[in-house]
JSON list of C-alpha atoms and ligand atoms in Angstrom, two decimals:
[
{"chain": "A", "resi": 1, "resn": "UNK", "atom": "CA", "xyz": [58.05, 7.90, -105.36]},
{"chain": "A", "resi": 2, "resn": "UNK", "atom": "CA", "xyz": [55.69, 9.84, -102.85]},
{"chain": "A", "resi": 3, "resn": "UNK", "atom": "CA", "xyz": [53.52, 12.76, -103.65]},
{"chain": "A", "resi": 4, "resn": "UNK", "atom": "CA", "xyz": [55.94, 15.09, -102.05]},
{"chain": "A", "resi": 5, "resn": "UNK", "atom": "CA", "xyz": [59.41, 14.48, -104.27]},
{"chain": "A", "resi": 6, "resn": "UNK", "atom": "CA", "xyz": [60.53, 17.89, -106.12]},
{"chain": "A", "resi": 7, "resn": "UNK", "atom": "CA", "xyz": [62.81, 18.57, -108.55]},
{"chain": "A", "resi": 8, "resn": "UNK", "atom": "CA", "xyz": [65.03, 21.39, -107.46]},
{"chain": "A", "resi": 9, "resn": "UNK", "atom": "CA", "xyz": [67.48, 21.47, -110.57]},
{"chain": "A", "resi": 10, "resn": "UNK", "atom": "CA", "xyz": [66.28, 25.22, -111.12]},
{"chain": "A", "resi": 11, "resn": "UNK", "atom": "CA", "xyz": [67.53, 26.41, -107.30]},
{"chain": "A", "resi": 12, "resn": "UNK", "atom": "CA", "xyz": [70.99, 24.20, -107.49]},
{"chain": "A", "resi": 13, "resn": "UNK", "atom": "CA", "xyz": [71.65, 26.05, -110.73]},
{"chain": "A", "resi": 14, "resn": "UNK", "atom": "CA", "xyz": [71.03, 29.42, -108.71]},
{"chain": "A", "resi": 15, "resn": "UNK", "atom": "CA", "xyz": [72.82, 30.22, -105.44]},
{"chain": "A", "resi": 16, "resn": "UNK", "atom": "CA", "xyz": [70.43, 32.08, -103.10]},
{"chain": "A", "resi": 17, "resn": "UNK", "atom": "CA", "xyz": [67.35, 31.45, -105.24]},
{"chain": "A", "resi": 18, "resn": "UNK", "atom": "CA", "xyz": [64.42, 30.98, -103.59]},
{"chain": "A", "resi": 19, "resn": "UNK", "atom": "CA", "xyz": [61.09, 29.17, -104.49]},
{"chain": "A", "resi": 20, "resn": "UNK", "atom": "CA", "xyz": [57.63, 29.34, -102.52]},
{"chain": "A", "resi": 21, "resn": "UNK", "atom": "CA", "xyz": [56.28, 25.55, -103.11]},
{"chain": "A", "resi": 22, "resn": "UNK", "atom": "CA", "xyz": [52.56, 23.98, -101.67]},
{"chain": "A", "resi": 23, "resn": "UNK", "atom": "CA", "xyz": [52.14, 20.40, -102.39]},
{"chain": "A", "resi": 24, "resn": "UNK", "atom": "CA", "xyz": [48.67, 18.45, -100.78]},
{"chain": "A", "resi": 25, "resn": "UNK", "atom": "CA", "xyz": [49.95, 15.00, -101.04]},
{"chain": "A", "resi": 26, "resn": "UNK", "atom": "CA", "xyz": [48.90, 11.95, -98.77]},
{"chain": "A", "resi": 27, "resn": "UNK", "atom": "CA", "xyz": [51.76, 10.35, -96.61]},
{"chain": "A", "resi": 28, "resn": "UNK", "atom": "CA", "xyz": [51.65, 6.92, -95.92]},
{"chain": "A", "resi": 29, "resn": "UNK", "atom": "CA", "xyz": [52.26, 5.28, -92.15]},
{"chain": "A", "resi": 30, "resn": "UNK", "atom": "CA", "xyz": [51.57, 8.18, -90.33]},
{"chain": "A", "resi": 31, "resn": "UNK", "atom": "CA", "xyz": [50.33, 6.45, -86.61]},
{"chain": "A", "resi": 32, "resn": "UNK", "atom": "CA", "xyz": [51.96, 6.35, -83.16]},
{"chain": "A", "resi": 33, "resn": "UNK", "atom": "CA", "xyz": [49.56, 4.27, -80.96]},
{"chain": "A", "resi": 34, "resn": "UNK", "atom": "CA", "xyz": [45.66, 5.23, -81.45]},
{"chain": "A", "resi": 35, "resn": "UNK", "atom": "CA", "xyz": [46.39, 8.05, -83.27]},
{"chain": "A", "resi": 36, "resn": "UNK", "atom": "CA", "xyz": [46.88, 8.87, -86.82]},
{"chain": "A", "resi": 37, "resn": "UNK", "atom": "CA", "xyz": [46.35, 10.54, -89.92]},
{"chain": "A", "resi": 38, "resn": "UNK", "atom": "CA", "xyz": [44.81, 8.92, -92.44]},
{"chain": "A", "resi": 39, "resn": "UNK", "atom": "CA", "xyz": [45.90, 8.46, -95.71]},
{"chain": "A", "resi": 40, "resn": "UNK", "atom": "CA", "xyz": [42.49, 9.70, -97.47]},
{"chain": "A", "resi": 41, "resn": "UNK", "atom": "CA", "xyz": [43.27, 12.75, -95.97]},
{"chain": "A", "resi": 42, "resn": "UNK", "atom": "CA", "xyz": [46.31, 14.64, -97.36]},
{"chain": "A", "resi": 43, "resn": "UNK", "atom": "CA", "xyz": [48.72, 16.69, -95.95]},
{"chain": "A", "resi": 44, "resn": "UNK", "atom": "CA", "xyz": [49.16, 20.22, -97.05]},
{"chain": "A", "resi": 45, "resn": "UNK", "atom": "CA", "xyz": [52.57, 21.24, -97.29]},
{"chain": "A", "resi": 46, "resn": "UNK", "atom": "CA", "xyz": [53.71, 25.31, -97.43]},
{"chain": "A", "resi": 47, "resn": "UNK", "atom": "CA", "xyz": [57.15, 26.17, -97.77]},
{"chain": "A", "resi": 48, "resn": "UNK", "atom": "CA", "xyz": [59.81, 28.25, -99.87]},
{"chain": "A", "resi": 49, "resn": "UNK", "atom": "CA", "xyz": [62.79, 26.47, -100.79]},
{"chain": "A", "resi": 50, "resn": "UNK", "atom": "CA", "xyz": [66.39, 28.37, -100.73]},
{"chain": "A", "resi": 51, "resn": "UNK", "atom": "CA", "xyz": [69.42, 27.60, -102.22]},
{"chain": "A", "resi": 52, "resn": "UNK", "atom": "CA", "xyz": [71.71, 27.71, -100.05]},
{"chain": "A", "resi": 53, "resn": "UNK", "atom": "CA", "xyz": [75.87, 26.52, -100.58]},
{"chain": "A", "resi": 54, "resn": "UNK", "atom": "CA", "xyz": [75.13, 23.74, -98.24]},
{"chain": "A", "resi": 55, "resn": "UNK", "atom": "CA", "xyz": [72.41, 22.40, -100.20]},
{"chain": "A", "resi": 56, "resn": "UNK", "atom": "CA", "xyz": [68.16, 22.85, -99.94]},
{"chain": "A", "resi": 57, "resn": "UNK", "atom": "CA", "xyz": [66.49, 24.45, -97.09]},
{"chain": "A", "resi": 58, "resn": "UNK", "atom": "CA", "xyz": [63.23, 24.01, -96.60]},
{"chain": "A", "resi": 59, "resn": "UNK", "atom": "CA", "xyz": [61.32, 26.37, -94.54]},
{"chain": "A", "resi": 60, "resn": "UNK", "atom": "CA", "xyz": [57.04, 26.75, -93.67]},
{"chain": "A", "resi": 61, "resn": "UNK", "atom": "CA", "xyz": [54.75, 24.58, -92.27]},
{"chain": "A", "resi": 62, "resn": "UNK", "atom": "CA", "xyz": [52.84, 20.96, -92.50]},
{"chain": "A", "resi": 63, "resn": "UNK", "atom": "CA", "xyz": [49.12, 21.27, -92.11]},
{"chain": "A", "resi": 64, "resn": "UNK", "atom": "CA", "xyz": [46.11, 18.53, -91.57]},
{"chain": "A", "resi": 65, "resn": "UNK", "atom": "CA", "xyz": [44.46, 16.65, -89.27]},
{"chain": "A", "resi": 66, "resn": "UNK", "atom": "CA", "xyz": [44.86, 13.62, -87.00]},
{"chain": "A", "resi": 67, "resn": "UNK", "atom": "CA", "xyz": [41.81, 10.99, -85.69]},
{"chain": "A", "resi": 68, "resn": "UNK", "atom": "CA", "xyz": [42.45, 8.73, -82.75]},
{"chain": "A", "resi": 69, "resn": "UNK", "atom": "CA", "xyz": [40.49, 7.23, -79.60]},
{"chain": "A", "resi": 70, "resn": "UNK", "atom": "CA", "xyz": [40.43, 9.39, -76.37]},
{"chain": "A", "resi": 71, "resn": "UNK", "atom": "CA", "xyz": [42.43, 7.05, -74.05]},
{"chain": "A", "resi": 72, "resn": "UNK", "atom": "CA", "xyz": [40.64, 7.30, -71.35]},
{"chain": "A", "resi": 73, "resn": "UNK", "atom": "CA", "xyz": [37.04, 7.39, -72.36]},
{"chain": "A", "resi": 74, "resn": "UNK", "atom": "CA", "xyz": [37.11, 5.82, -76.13]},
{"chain": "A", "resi": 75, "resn": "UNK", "atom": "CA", "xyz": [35.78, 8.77, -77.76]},
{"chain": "A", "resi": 76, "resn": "UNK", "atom": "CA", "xyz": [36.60, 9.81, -81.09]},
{"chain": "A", "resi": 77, "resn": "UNK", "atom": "CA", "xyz": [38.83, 12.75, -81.58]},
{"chain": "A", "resi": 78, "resn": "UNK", "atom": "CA", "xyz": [39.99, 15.06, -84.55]},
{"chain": "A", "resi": 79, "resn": "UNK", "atom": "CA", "xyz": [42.52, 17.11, -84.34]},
{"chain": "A", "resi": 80, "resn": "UNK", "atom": "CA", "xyz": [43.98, 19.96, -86.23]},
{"chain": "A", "resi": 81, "resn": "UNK", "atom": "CA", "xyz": [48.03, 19.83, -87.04]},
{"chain": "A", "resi": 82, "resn": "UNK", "atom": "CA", "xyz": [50.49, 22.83, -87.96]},
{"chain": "A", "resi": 83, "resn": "UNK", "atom": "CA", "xyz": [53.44, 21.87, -87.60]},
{"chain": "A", "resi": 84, "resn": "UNK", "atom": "CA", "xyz": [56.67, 24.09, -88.52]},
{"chain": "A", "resi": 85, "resn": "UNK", "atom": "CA", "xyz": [59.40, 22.75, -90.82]},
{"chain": "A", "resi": 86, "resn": "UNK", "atom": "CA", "xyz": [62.81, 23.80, -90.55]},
{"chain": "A", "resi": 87, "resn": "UNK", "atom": "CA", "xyz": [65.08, 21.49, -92.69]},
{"chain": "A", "resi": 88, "resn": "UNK", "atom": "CA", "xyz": [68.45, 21.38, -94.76]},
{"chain": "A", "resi": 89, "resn": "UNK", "atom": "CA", "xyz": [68.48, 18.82, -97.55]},
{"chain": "A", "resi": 90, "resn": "UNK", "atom": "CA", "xyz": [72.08, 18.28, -98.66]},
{"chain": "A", "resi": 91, "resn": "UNK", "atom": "CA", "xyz": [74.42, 15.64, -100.69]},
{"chain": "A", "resi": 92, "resn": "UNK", "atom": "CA", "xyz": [75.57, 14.26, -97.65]},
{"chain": "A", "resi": 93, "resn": "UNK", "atom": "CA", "xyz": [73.30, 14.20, -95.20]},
{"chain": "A", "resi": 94, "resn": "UNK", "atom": "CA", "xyz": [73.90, 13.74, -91.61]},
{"chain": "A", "resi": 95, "resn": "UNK", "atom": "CA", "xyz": [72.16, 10.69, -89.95]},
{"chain": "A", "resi": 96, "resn": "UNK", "atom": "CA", "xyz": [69.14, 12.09, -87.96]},
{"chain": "A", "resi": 97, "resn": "UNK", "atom": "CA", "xyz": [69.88, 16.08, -88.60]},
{"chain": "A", "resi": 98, "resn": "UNK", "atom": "CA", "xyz": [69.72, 16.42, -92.28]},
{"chain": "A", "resi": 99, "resn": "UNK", "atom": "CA", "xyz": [67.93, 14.56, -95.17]},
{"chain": "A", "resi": 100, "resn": "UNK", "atom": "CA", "xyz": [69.23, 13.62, -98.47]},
{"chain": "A", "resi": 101, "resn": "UNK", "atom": "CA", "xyz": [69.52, 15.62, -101.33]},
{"chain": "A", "resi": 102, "resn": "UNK", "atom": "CA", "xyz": [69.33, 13.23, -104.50]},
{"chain": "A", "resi": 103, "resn": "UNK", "atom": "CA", "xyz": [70.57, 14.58, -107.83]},
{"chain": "A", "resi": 104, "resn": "UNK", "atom": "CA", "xyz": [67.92, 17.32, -108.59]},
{"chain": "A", "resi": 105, "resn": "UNK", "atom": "CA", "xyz": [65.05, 15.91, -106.11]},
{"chain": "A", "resi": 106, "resn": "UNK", "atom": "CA", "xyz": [64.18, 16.60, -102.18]},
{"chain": "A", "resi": 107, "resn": "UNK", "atom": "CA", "xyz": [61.51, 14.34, -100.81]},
{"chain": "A", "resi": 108, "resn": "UNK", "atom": "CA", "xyz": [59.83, 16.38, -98.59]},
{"chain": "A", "resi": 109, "resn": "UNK", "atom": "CA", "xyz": [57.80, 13.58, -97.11]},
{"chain": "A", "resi": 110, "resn": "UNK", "atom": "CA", "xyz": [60.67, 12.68, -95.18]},
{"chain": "A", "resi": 111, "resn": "UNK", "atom": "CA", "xyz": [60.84, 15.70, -93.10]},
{"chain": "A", "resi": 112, "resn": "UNK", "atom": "CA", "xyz": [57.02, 16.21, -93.11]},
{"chain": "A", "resi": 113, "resn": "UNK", "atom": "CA", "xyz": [57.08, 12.15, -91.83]},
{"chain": "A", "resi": 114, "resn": "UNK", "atom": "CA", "xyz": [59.28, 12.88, -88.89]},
{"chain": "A", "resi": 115, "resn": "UNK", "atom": "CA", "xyz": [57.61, 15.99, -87.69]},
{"chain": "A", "resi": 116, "resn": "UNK", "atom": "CA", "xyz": [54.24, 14.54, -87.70]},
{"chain": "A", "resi": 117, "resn": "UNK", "atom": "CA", "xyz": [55.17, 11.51, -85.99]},
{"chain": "A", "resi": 118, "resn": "UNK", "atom": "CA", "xyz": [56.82, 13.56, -83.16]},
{"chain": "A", "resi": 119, "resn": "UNK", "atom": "CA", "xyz": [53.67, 15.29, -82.66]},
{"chain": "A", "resi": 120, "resn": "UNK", "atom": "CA", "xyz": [51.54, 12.48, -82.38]},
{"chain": "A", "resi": 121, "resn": "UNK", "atom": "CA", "xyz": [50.29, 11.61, -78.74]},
{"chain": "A", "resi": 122, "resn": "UNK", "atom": "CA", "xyz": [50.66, 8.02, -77.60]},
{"chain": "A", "resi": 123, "resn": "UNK", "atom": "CA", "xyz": [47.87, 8.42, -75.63]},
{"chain": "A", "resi": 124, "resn": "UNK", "atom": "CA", "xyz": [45.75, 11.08, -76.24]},
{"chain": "A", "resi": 125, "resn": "UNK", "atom": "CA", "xyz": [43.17, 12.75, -74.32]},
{"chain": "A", "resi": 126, "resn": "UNK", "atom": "CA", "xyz": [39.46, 14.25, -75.96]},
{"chain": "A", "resi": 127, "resn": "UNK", "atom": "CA", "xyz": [40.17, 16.87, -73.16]},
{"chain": "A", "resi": 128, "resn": "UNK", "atom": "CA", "xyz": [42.77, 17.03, -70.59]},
{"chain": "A", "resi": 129, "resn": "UNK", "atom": "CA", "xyz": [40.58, 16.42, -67.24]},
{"chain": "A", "resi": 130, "resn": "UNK", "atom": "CA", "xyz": [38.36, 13.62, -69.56]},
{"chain": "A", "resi": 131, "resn": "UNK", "atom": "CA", "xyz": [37.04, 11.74, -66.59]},
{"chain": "A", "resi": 132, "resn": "UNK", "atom": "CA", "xyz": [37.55, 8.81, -68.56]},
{"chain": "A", "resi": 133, "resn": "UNK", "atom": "CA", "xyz": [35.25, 5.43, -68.01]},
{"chain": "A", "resi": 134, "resn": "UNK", "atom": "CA", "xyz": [34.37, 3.50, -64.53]},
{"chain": "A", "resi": 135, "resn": "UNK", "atom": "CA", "xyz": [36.96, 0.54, -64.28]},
{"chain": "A", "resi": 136, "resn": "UNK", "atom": "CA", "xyz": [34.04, -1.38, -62.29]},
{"chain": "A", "resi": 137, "resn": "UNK", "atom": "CA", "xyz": [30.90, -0.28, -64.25]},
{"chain": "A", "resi": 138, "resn": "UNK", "atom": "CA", "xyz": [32.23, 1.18, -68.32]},
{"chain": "A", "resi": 139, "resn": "UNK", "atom": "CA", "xyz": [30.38, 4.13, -67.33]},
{"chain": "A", "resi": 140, "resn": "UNK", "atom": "CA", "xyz": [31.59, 7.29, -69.12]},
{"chain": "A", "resi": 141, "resn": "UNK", "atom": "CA", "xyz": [31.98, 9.55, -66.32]},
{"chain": "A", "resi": 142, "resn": "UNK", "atom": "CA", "xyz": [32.27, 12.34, -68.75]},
{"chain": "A", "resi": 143, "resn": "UNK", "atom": "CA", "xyz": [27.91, 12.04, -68.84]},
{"chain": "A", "resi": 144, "resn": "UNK", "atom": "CA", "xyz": [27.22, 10.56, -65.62]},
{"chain": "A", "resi": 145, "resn": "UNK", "atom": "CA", "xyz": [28.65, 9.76, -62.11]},
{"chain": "A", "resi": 146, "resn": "UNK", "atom": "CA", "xyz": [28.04, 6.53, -60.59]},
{"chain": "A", "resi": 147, "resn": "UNK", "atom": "CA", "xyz": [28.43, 5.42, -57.37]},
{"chain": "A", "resi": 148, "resn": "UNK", "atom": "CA", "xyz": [30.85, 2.29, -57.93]},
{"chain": "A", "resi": 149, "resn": "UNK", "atom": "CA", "xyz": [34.42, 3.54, -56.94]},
{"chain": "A", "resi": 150, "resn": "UNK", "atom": "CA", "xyz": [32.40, 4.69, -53.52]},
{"chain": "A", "resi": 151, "resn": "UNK", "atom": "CA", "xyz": [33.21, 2.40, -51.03]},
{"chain": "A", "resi": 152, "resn": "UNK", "atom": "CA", "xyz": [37.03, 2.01, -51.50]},
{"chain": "A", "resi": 153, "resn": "UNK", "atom": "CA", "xyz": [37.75, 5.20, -51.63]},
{"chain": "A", "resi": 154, "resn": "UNK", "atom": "CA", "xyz": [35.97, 6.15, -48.79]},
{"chain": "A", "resi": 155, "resn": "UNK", "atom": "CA", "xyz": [37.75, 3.69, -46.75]},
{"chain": "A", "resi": 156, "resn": "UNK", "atom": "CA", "xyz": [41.32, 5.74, -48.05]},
{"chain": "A", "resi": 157, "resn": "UNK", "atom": "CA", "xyz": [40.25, 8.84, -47.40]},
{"chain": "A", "resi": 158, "resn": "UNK", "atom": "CA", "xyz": [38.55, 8.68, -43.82]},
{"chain": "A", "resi": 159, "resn": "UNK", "atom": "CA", "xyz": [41.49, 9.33, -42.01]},
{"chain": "A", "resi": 160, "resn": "UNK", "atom": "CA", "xyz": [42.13, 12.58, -44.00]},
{"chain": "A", "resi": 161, "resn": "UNK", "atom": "CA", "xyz": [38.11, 13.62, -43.23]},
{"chain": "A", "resi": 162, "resn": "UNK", "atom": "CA", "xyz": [38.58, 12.90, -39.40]},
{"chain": "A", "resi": 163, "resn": "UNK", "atom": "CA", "xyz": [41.21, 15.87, -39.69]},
{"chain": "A", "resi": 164, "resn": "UNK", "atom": "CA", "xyz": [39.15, 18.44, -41.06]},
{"chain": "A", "resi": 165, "resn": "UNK", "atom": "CA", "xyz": [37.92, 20.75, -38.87]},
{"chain": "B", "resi": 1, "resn": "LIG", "atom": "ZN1", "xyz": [37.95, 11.22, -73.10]},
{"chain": "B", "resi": 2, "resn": "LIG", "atom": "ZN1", "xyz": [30.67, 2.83, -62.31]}
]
């Protein structure tokens, strides 16, 4: 049982009823590479539920934040997530479109799981031109410059100087 299981026995009763539902609930093994969400820090969960003759959709929006490691310079980063949700939950689900539908209960961690994890950067940046640290020295370059990639770069790029005009 997760935070995030509802009973919908009052919508399947109802065709077309509709239900506005927000649930904060942690989810557990939310991490792709360095980065992930943390389970001390709950996921907010906004979305009506409709009754609809195929089953449960679920329609609104998954909000918190994610903490990782800039991958190229080691920095901590936080993140904010909003992520929209767009899901049918139905007696028969089908494998990777639809999720299961179980008696009178939707577990909407299951969506909310998949959509996070999608968003989730393998390798995620503090800023997308982080300079990142000196292979030769650990410098962060983000703070300083230092002189060690000098020489063999210089060597690569003389030709191309020579042509300048
Ligand atoms: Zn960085
Ligand atoms: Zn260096």
């Amino acid at each position: 049982m997760t935070g995030l299981r509802t009973n919908v026995a009052d919508l399947l009763h109802h065709p077309g009823a509709r239900r506005p539902v927000v649930i904060e609930a942690p989810v557990a093994g939310l991490a792709a590479g360095v980065a992930r969400v943390a389970e001390s820090d709950p996921l907010v969960v906004d979305v009506v539920l409709e009754r609809v003759p195929e089953g449960i959709v679920v329609r609104g929006q998954v909000k918190g934040h994610w903490t990782g490691d800039c991958s190229r310079c080691l920095r901590p980063i936080d993140r904010e997530l909003a992520l929209p949700v767009n899901e049918l939950f139905e007696t028969e689900p089908l494998e990777g479109e639809t999720y299961p539908l179980e008696g009178d209960v939707i577990d909407l961690a299951l969506p909310v799981r998949d959509a996070v994890l999608l968003e989730l950067p393998l390798a995620p940046l503090c800023t997308d031109d982080c300079a990142g640290l000196c292979p030769v020295c650990g410098n962060d370059r983000n703070e300083n410059a230092c002189d060690c990639e000098a020489a063999p770069s210089d060597e690569r790029w003389a030709p191309l100087r020579e042509l300048r005009l």
